[in-house]
């Protein structure tokens, strides 16, 4: 029964983020994104649901594997990083798609990249297979960060560090 609870927790947390991000993305696509000039390296819109579905399934599996191996203290850290990256993912999707704040979204996605990297390291200490399942997500985020920056460049915005 304990394993089932952990799986349900993994699936519910990721599923909720999946649903929220899907809603924000749909809103943005129908309100501004479709008309915006996109970088030439942007995948077709039809690819995104397929890619994200695969990434979310991998997230569920990896998080579940970590929860099975973690004790109270290591589980807390992994859980915080995992939930933190989901929250950052939702914030990024809201800023980028729902609001069209591509500059502010870029700052959030860079932070998201760092948190996911730390999460992978924490996962690796508990279950290396779970960490490896998160690499496609991490590399997709790096690509998304580059795309986000490309949107800023096309819009003629300037980033000051």
PDB file of N, CA and C in Angstrom, residues 68-145:
ATOM      1  N   UNK A  68      10.852   5.737  -3.459  1.00  0.00           N
ATOM      2  CA  UNK A  68      10.996   4.370  -2.948  1.00  0.00           C
ATOM      3  C   UNK A  68      12.323   4.165  -2.223  1.00  0.00           C
ATOM      4  N   UNK A  69      13.367   4.845  -2.664  1.00  0.00           N
ATOM      5  CA  UNK A  69      14.703   4.651  -2.095  1.00  0.00           C
ATOM      6  C   UNK A  69      15.036   5.602  -0.953  1.00  0.00           C
ATOM      7  N   UNK A  70      14.343   6.714  -0.874  1.00  0.00           N
ATOM      8  CA  UNK A  70      14.734   7.780   0.050  1.00  0.00           C
ATOM      9  C   UNK A  70      14.309   7.497   1.484  1.00  0.00           C
ATOM     10  N   UNK A  71      15.187   7.906   2.412  1.00  0.00           N
ATOM     11  CA  UNK A  71      14.774   7.927   3.815  1.00  0.00           C
ATOM     12  C   UNK A  71      14.173   9.305   4.095  1.00  0.00           C
ATOM     13  N   UNK A  72      13.875   9.574   5.330  1.00  0.00           N
ATOM     14  CA  UNK A  72      13.175  10.817   5.676  1.00  0.00           C
ATOM     15  C   UNK A  72      13.950  12.078   5.281  1.00  0.00           C
ATOM     16  N   UNK A  73      15.236  12.144   5.582  1.00  0.00           N
ATOM     17  CA  UNK A  73      15.996  13.372   5.298  1.00  0.00           C
ATOM     18  C   UNK A  73      16.350  13.488   3.815  1.00  0.00           C
ATOM     19  N   UNK A  74      16.829  12.405   3.201  1.00  0.00           N
ATOM     20  CA  UNK A  74      17.169  12.484   1.779  1.00  0.00           C
ATOM     21  C   UNK A  74      15.911  12.621   0.927  1.00  0.00           C
ATOM     22  N   UNK A  75      14.839  12.018   1.382  1.00  0.00           N
ATOM     23  CA  UNK A  75      13.567  12.144   0.666  1.00  0.00           C
ATOM     24  C   UNK A  75      13.036  13.557   0.709  1.00  0.00           C
ATOM     25  N   UNK A  76      13.220  14.226   1.838  1.00  0.00           N
ATOM     26  CA  UNK A  76      12.755  15.608   1.977  1.00  0.00           C
ATOM     27  C   UNK A  76      13.463  16.509   0.971  1.00  0.00           C
ATOM     28  N   UNK A  77      14.787  16.373   0.871  1.00  0.00           N
ATOM     29  CA  UNK A  77      15.571  17.205  -0.061  1.00  0.00           C
ATOM     30  C   UNK A  77      15.164  16.934  -1.504  1.00  0.00           C
ATOM     31  N   UNK A  78      15.058  15.672  -1.876  1.00  0.00           N
ATOM     32  CA  UNK A  78      14.655  15.323  -3.235  1.00  0.00           C
ATOM     33  C   UNK A  78      13.243  15.828  -3.529  1.00  0.00           C
ATOM     34  N   UNK A  79      12.365  15.687  -2.553  1.00  0.00           N
ATOM     35  CA  UNK A  79      10.984  16.148  -2.708  1.00  0.00           C
ATOM     36  C   UNK A  79      10.942  17.669  -2.887  1.00  0.00           C
ATOM     37  N   UNK A  80      11.722  18.397  -2.077  1.00  0.00           N
ATOM     38  CA  UNK A  80      11.741  19.861  -2.186  1.00  0.00           C
ATOM     39  C   UNK A  80      12.252  20.310  -3.547  1.00  0.00           C
ATOM     40  N   UNK A  81      13.310  19.697  -4.012  1.00  0.00           N
ATOM     41  CA  UNK A  81      13.855  20.066  -5.318  1.00  0.00           C
ATOM     42  C   UNK A  81      12.881  19.719  -6.440  1.00  0.00           C
ATOM     43  N   UNK A  82      12.265  18.548  -6.335  1.00  0.00           N
ATOM     44  CA  UNK A  82      11.323  18.136  -7.371  1.00  0.00           C
ATOM     45  C   UNK A  82      10.114  19.067  -7.409  1.00  0.00           C
ATOM     46  N   UNK A  83       9.523  19.325  -6.247  1.00  0.00           N
ATOM     47  CA  UNK A  83       8.367  20.228  -6.208  1.00  0.00           C
ATOM     48  C   UNK A  83       8.766  21.651  -6.589  1.00  0.00           C
ATOM     49  N   UNK A  84       9.959  22.066  -6.187  1.00  0.00           N
ATOM     50  CA  UNK A  84      10.442  23.398  -6.544  1.00  0.00           C
ATOM     51  C   UNK A  84      10.571  23.572  -8.040  1.00  0.00           C
ATOM     52  N   UNK A  85      11.092  22.561  -8.709  1.00  0.00           N
ATOM     53  CA  UNK A  85      11.228  22.687 -10.165  1.00  0.00           C
ATOM     54  C   UNK A  85       9.869  22.660 -10.839  1.00  0.00           C
ATOM     55  N   UNK A  86       8.915  21.917 -10.290  1.00  0.00           N
ATOM     56  CA  UNK A  86       7.562  21.951 -10.868  1.00  0.00           C
ATOM     57  C   UNK A  86       6.940  23.336 -10.718  1.00  0.00           C
ATOM     58  N   UNK A  87       7.128  23.955  -9.564  1.00  0.00           N
ATOM     59  CA  UNK A  87       6.600  25.312  -9.344  1.00  0.00           C
ATOM     60  C   UNK A  87       7.271  26.291 -10.310  1.00  0.00           C
ATOM     61  N   UNK A  88       8.590  26.195 -10.463  1.00  0.00           N
ATOM     62  CA  UNK A  88       9.291  27.074 -11.399  1.00  0.00           C
ATOM     63  C   UNK A  88       8.831  26.836 -12.836  1.00  0.00           C
ATOM     64  N   UNK A  89       8.565  25.587 -13.159  1.00  0.00           N
ATOM     65  CA  UNK A  89       8.056  25.249 -14.485  1.00  0.00           C
ATOM     66  C   UNK A  89       6.701  25.921 -14.732  1.00  0.00           C
ATOM     67  N   UNK A  90       5.838  25.888 -13.726  1.00  0.00           N
ATOM     68  CA  UNK A  90       4.528  26.532 -13.840  1.00  0.00           C
ATOM     69  C   UNK A  90       4.692  28.047 -13.964  1.00  0.00           C
ATOM     70  N   UNK A  91       5.579  28.623 -13.166  1.00  0.00           N
ATOM     71  CA  UNK A  91       5.812  30.072 -13.233  1.00  0.00           C
ATOM     72  C   UNK A  91       6.336  30.450 -14.619  1.00  0.00           C
ATOM     73  N   UNK A  92       7.283  29.667 -15.133  1.00  0.00           N
ATOM     74  CA  UNK A  92       7.822  29.963 -16.460  1.00  0.00           C
ATOM     75  C   UNK A  92       6.718  29.897 -17.516  1.00  0.00           C
ATOM     76  N   UNK A  93       5.927  28.849 -17.481  1.00  0.00           N
ATOM     77  CA  UNK A  93       4.866  28.689 -18.472  1.00  0.00           C
ATOM     78  C   UNK A  93       3.862  29.837 -18.379  1.00  0.00           C
ATOM     79  N   UNK A  94       3.529  30.238 -17.157  1.00  0.00           N
ATOM     80  CA  UNK A  94       2.623  31.367 -16.966  1.00  0.00           C
ATOM     81  C   UNK A  94       3.218  32.643 -17.554  1.00  0.00           C
ATOM     82  N   UNK A  95       4.476  32.929 -17.204  1.00  0.00           N
ATOM     83  CA  UNK A  95       5.107  34.154 -17.690  1.00  0.00           C
ATOM     84  C   UNK A  95       5.283  34.138 -19.206  1.00  0.00           C
ATOM     85  N   UNK A  96       5.777  33.024 -19.737  1.00  0.00           N
ATOM     86  CA  UNK A  96       6.080  32.956 -21.163  1.00  0.00           C
ATOM     87  C   UNK A  96       4.806  32.874 -22.001  1.00  0.00           C
ATOM     88  N   UNK A  97       3.970  31.890 -21.729  1.00  0.00           N
ATOM     89  CA  UNK A  97       2.809  31.658 -22.589  1.00  0.00           C
ATOM     90  C   UNK A  97       1.600  32.500 -22.198  1.00  0.00           C
ATOM     91  N   UNK A  98       1.206  32.452 -20.950  1.00  0.00           N
ATOM     92  CA  UNK A  98      -0.032  33.140 -20.562  1.00  0.00           C
ATOM     93  C   UNK A  98       0.117  34.652 -20.609  1.00  0.00           C
ATOM     94  N   UNK A  99       1.276  35.176 -20.198  1.00  0.00           N
ATOM     95  CA  UNK A  99       1.455  36.622 -20.124  1.00  0.00           C
ATOM     96  C   UNK A  99       2.286  37.200 -21.268  1.00  0.00           C
ATOM     97  N   UNK A 100       3.097  36.373 -21.920  1.00  0.00           N
ATOM     98  CA  UNK A 100       3.960  36.867 -22.990  1.00  0.00           C
ATOM     99  C   UNK A 100       5.140  37.672 -22.481  1.00  0.00           C
ATOM    100  N   UNK A 101       5.497  37.498 -21.218  1.00  0.00           N
ATOM    101  CA  UNK A 101       6.647  38.189 -20.616  1.00  0.00           C
ATOM    102  C   UNK A 101       7.907  37.368 -20.881  1.00  0.00           C
ATOM    103  N   UNK A 102       8.374  37.403 -22.113  1.00  0.00           N
ATOM    104  CA  UNK A 102       9.463  36.514 -22.508  1.00  0.00           C
ATOM    105  C   UNK A 102      10.783  36.856 -21.822  1.00  0.00           C
ATOM    106  N   UNK A 103      11.018  38.122 -21.512  1.00  0.00           N
ATOM    107  CA  UNK A 103      12.247  38.509 -20.815  1.00  0.00           C
ATOM    108  C   UNK A 103      12.278  38.002 -19.391  1.00  0.00           C
ATOM    109  N   UNK A 104      11.196  38.222 -18.669  1.00  0.00           N
ATOM    110  CA  UNK A 104      11.107  37.740 -17.289  1.00  0.00           C
ATOM    111  C   UNK A 104      11.121  36.209 -17.255  1.00  0.00           C
ATOM    112  N   UNK A 105      10.463  35.594 -18.227  1.00  0.00           N
ATOM    113  CA  UNK A 105      10.444  34.134 -18.306  1.00  0.00           C
ATOM    114  C   UNK A 105      11.855  33.581 -18.480  1.00  0.00           C
ATOM    115  N   UNK A 106      12.703  34.306 -19.213  1.00  0.00           N
ATOM    116  CA  UNK A 106      14.074  33.846 -19.414  1.00  0.00           C
ATOM    117  C   UNK A 106      14.819  33.733 -18.084  1.00  0.00           C
ATOM    118  N   UNK A 107      14.651  34.706 -17.219  1.00  0.00           N
ATOM    119  CA  UNK A 107      15.278  34.638 -15.900  1.00  0.00           C
ATOM    120  C   UNK A 107      14.795  33.438 -15.110  1.00  0.00           C
ATOM    121  N   UNK A 108      13.514  33.135 -15.206  1.00  0.00           N
ATOM    122  CA  UNK A 108      12.945  31.994 -14.477  1.00  0.00           C
ATOM    123  C   UNK A 108      13.453  30.684 -15.043  1.00  0.00           C
ATOM    124  N   UNK A 109      13.563  30.586 -16.368  1.00  0.00           N
ATOM    125  CA  UNK A 109      13.999  29.301 -16.936  1.00  0.00           C
ATOM    126  C   UNK A 109      15.470  29.026 -16.636  1.00  0.00           C
ATOM    127  N   UNK A 110      16.271  30.072 -16.512  1.00  0.00           N
ATOM    128  CA  UNK A 110      17.673  29.860 -16.109  1.00  0.00           C
ATOM    129  C   UNK A 110      17.716  29.308 -14.684  1.00  0.00           C
ATOM    130  N   UNK A 111      16.909  29.866 -13.807  1.00  0.00           N
ATOM    131  CA  UNK A 111      16.812  29.344 -12.439  1.00  0.00           C
ATOM    132  C   UNK A 111      16.292  27.906 -12.450  1.00  0.00           C
ATOM    133  N   UNK A 112      15.305  27.630 -13.286  1.00  0.00           N
ATOM    134  CA  UNK A 112      14.763  26.281 -13.429  1.00  0.00           C
ATOM    135  C   UNK A 112      15.848  25.307 -13.879  1.00  0.00           C
ATOM    136  N   UNK A 113      16.676  25.714 -14.839  1.00  0.00           N
ATOM    137  CA  UNK A 113      17.786  24.859 -15.290  1.00  0.00           C
ATOM    138  C   UNK A 113      18.687  24.472 -14.110  1.00  0.00           C
ATOM    139  N   UNK A 114      19.009  25.455 -13.289  1.00  0.00           N
ATOM    140  CA  UNK A 114      19.894  25.205 -12.141  1.00  0.00           C
ATOM    141  C   UNK A 114      19.250  24.280 -11.108  1.00  0.00           C
ATOM    142  N   UNK A 115      17.986  24.499 -10.825  1.00  0.00           N
ATOM    143  CA  UNK A 115      17.283  23.654  -9.848  1.00  0.00           C
ATOM    144  C   UNK A 115      17.174  22.219 -10.362  1.00  0.00           C
ATOM    145  N   UNK A 116      16.879  22.054 -11.638  1.00  0.00           N
ATOM    146  CA  UNK A 116      16.779  20.701 -12.197  1.00  0.00           C
ATOM    147  C   UNK A 116      18.141  20.012 -12.156  1.00  0.00           C
ATOM    148  N   UNK A 117      19.205  20.747 -12.427  1.00  0.00           N
ATOM    149  CA  UNK A 117      20.541  20.161 -12.332  1.00  0.00           C
ATOM    150  C   UNK A 117      20.817  19.688 -10.900  1.00  0.00           C
ATOM    151  N   UNK A 118      20.499  20.524  -9.922  1.00  0.00           N
ATOM    152  CA  UNK A 118      20.677  20.128  -8.507  1.00  0.00           C
ATOM    153  C   UNK A 118      19.795  18.928  -8.169  1.00  0.00           C
ATOM    154  N   UNK A 119      18.584  18.904  -8.705  1.00  0.00           N
ATOM    155  CA  UNK A 119      17.675  17.794  -8.462  1.00  0.00           C
ATOM    156  C   UNK A 119      18.251  16.498  -9.030  1.00  0.00           C
ATOM    157  N   UNK A 120      18.818  16.563 -10.218  1.00  0.00           N
ATOM    158  CA  UNK A 120      19.428  15.373 -10.816  1.00  0.00           C
ATOM    159  C   UNK A 120      20.563  14.855  -9.935  1.00  0.00           C
ATOM    160  N   UNK A 121      21.364  15.761  -9.417  1.00  0.00           N
ATOM    161  CA  UNK A 121      22.451  15.338  -8.512  1.00  0.00           C
ATOM    162  C   UNK A 121      21.892  14.685  -7.247  1.00  0.00           C
ATOM    163  N   UNK A 122      20.821  15.255  -6.701  1.00  0.00           N
ATOM    164  CA  UNK A 122      20.191  14.656  -5.509  1.00  0.00           C
ATOM    165  C   UNK A 122      19.598  13.296  -5.842  1.00  0.00           C
ATOM    166  N   UNK A 123      18.965  13.186  -7.001  1.00  0.00           N
ATOM    167  CA  UNK A 123      18.394  11.906  -7.420  1.00  0.00           C
ATOM    168  C   UNK A 123      19.494  10.860  -7.610  1.00  0.00           C
ATOM    169  N   UNK A 124      20.615  11.293  -8.179  1.00  0.00           N
ATOM    170  CA  UNK A 124      21.708  10.358  -8.441  1.00  0.00           C
ATOM    171  C   UNK A 124      22.220   9.723  -7.159  1.00  0.00           C
ATOM    172  N   UNK A 125      22.218  10.487  -6.072  1.00  0.00           N
ATOM    173  CA  UNK A 125      22.651   9.949  -4.790  1.00  0.00           C
ATOM    174  C   UNK A 125      21.695   8.913  -4.229  1.00  0.00           C
ATOM    175  N   UNK A 126      20.474   8.894  -4.713  1.00  0.00           N
ATOM    176  CA  UNK A 126      19.472   7.940  -4.225  1.00  0.00           C
ATOM    177  C   UNK A 126      19.242   6.790  -5.195  1.00  0.00           C
ATOM    178  N   UNK A 127      19.164   7.100  -6.479  1.00  0.00           N
ATOM    179  CA  UNK A 127      18.914   6.082  -7.496  1.00  0.00           C
ATOM    180  C   UNK A 127      19.419   6.623  -8.828  1.00  0.00           C
ATOM    181  N   UNK A 128      20.537   6.113  -9.279  1.00  0.00           N
ATOM    182  CA  UNK A 128      21.161   6.615 -10.512  1.00  0.00           C
ATOM    183  C   UNK A 128      20.221   6.495 -11.711  1.00  0.00           C
ATOM    184  N   UNK A 129      19.417   5.434 -11.740  1.00  0.00           N
ATOM    185  CA  UNK A 129      18.482   5.271 -12.863  1.00  0.00           C
ATOM    186  C   UNK A 129      17.479   6.416 -12.912  1.00  0.00           C
ATOM    187  N   UNK A 130      17.015   6.847 -11.754  1.00  0.00           N
ATOM    188  CA  UNK A 130      16.069   7.970 -11.696  1.00  0.00           C
ATOM    189  C   UNK A 130      16.725   9.243 -12.216  1.00  0.00           C
ATOM    190  N   UNK A 131      17.984   9.449 -11.870  1.00  0.00           N
ATOM    191  CA  UNK A 131      18.704  10.628 -12.369  1.00  0.00           C
ATOM    192  C   UNK A 131      18.801  10.581 -13.891  1.00  0.00           C
ATOM    193  N   UNK A 132      19.123   9.421 -14.427  1.00  0.00           N
ATOM    194  CA  UNK A 132      19.241   9.288 -15.879  1.00  0.00           C
ATOM    195  C   UNK A 132      17.910   9.541 -16.586  1.00  0.00           C
ATOM    196  N   UNK A 133      16.813   9.174 -15.944  1.00  0.00           N
ATOM    197  CA  UNK A 133      15.498   9.440 -16.532  1.00  0.00           C
ATOM    198  C   UNK A 133      15.196  10.934 -16.617  1.00  0.00           C
ATOM    199  N   UNK A 134      15.889  11.735 -15.816  1.00  0.00           N
ATOM    200  CA  UNK A 134      15.658  13.182 -15.817  1.00  0.00           C
ATOM    201  C   UNK A 134      16.522  13.931 -16.829  1.00  0.00           C
ATOM    202  N   UNK A 135      17.530  13.278 -17.395  1.00  0.00           N
ATOM    203  CA  UNK A 135      18.391  13.957 -18.359  1.00  0.00           C
ATOM    204  C   UNK A 135      17.647  14.455 -19.602  1.00  0.00           C
ATOM    205  N   UNK A 136      16.725  13.692 -20.184  1.00  0.00           N
ATOM    206  CA  UNK A 136      16.004  14.258 -21.342  1.00  0.00           C
ATOM    207  C   UNK A 136      15.269  15.557 -20.997  1.00  0.00           C
ATOM    208  N   UNK A 137      14.696  15.602 -19.808  1.00  0.00           N
ATOM    209  CA  UNK A 137      14.027  16.818 -19.350  1.00  0.00           C
ATOM    210  C   UNK A 137      15.035  17.951 -19.219  1.00  0.00           C
ATOM    211  N   UNK A 138      16.176  17.698 -18.607  1.00  0.00           N
ATOM    212  CA  UNK A 138      17.200  18.726 -18.427  1.00  0.00           C
ATOM    213  C   UNK A 138      17.671  19.271 -19.777  1.00  0.00           C
ATOM    214  N   UNK A 139      17.951  18.376 -20.721  1.00  0.00           N
ATOM    215  CA  UNK A 139      18.425  18.836 -22.029  1.00  0.00           C
ATOM    216  C   UNK A 139      17.323  19.568 -22.792  1.00  0.00           C
ATOM    217  N   UNK A 140      16.085  19.171 -22.617  1.00  0.00           N
ATOM    218  CA  UNK A 140      14.969  19.896 -23.223  1.00  0.00           C
ATOM    219  C   UNK A 140      14.892  21.304 -22.631  1.00  0.00           C
ATOM    220  N   UNK A 141      15.100  21.431 -21.332  1.00  0.00           N
ATOM    221  CA  UNK A 141      15.081  22.753 -20.700  1.00  0.00           C
ATOM    222  C   UNK A 141      16.214  23.643 -21.215  1.00  0.00           C
ATOM    223  N   UNK A 142      17.377  23.069 -21.434  1.00  0.00           N
ATOM    224  CA  UNK A 142      18.492  23.843 -21.989  1.00  0.00           C
ATOM    225  C   UNK A 142      18.100  24.355 -23.379  1.00  0.00           C
ATOM    226  N   UNK A 143      17.515  23.486 -24.169  1.00  0.00           N
ATOM    227  CA  UNK A 143      17.041  23.878 -25.506  1.00  0.00           C
ATOM    228  C   UNK A 143      15.949  24.950 -25.396  1.00  0.00           C
ATOM    229  N   UNK A 144      15.018  24.762 -24.470  1.00  0.00           N
ATOM    230  CA  UNK A 144      13.945  25.745 -24.264  1.00  0.00           C
ATOM    231  C   UNK A 144      14.514  27.086 -23.809  1.00  0.00           C
ATOM    232  N   UNK A 145      15.569  27.049 -23.011  1.00  0.00           N
ATOM    233  CA  UNK A 145      16.223  28.283 -22.578  1.00  0.00           C
ATOM    234  C   UNK A 145      16.800  29.026 -23.782  1.00  0.00           C
TER     235      UNK A 145
END
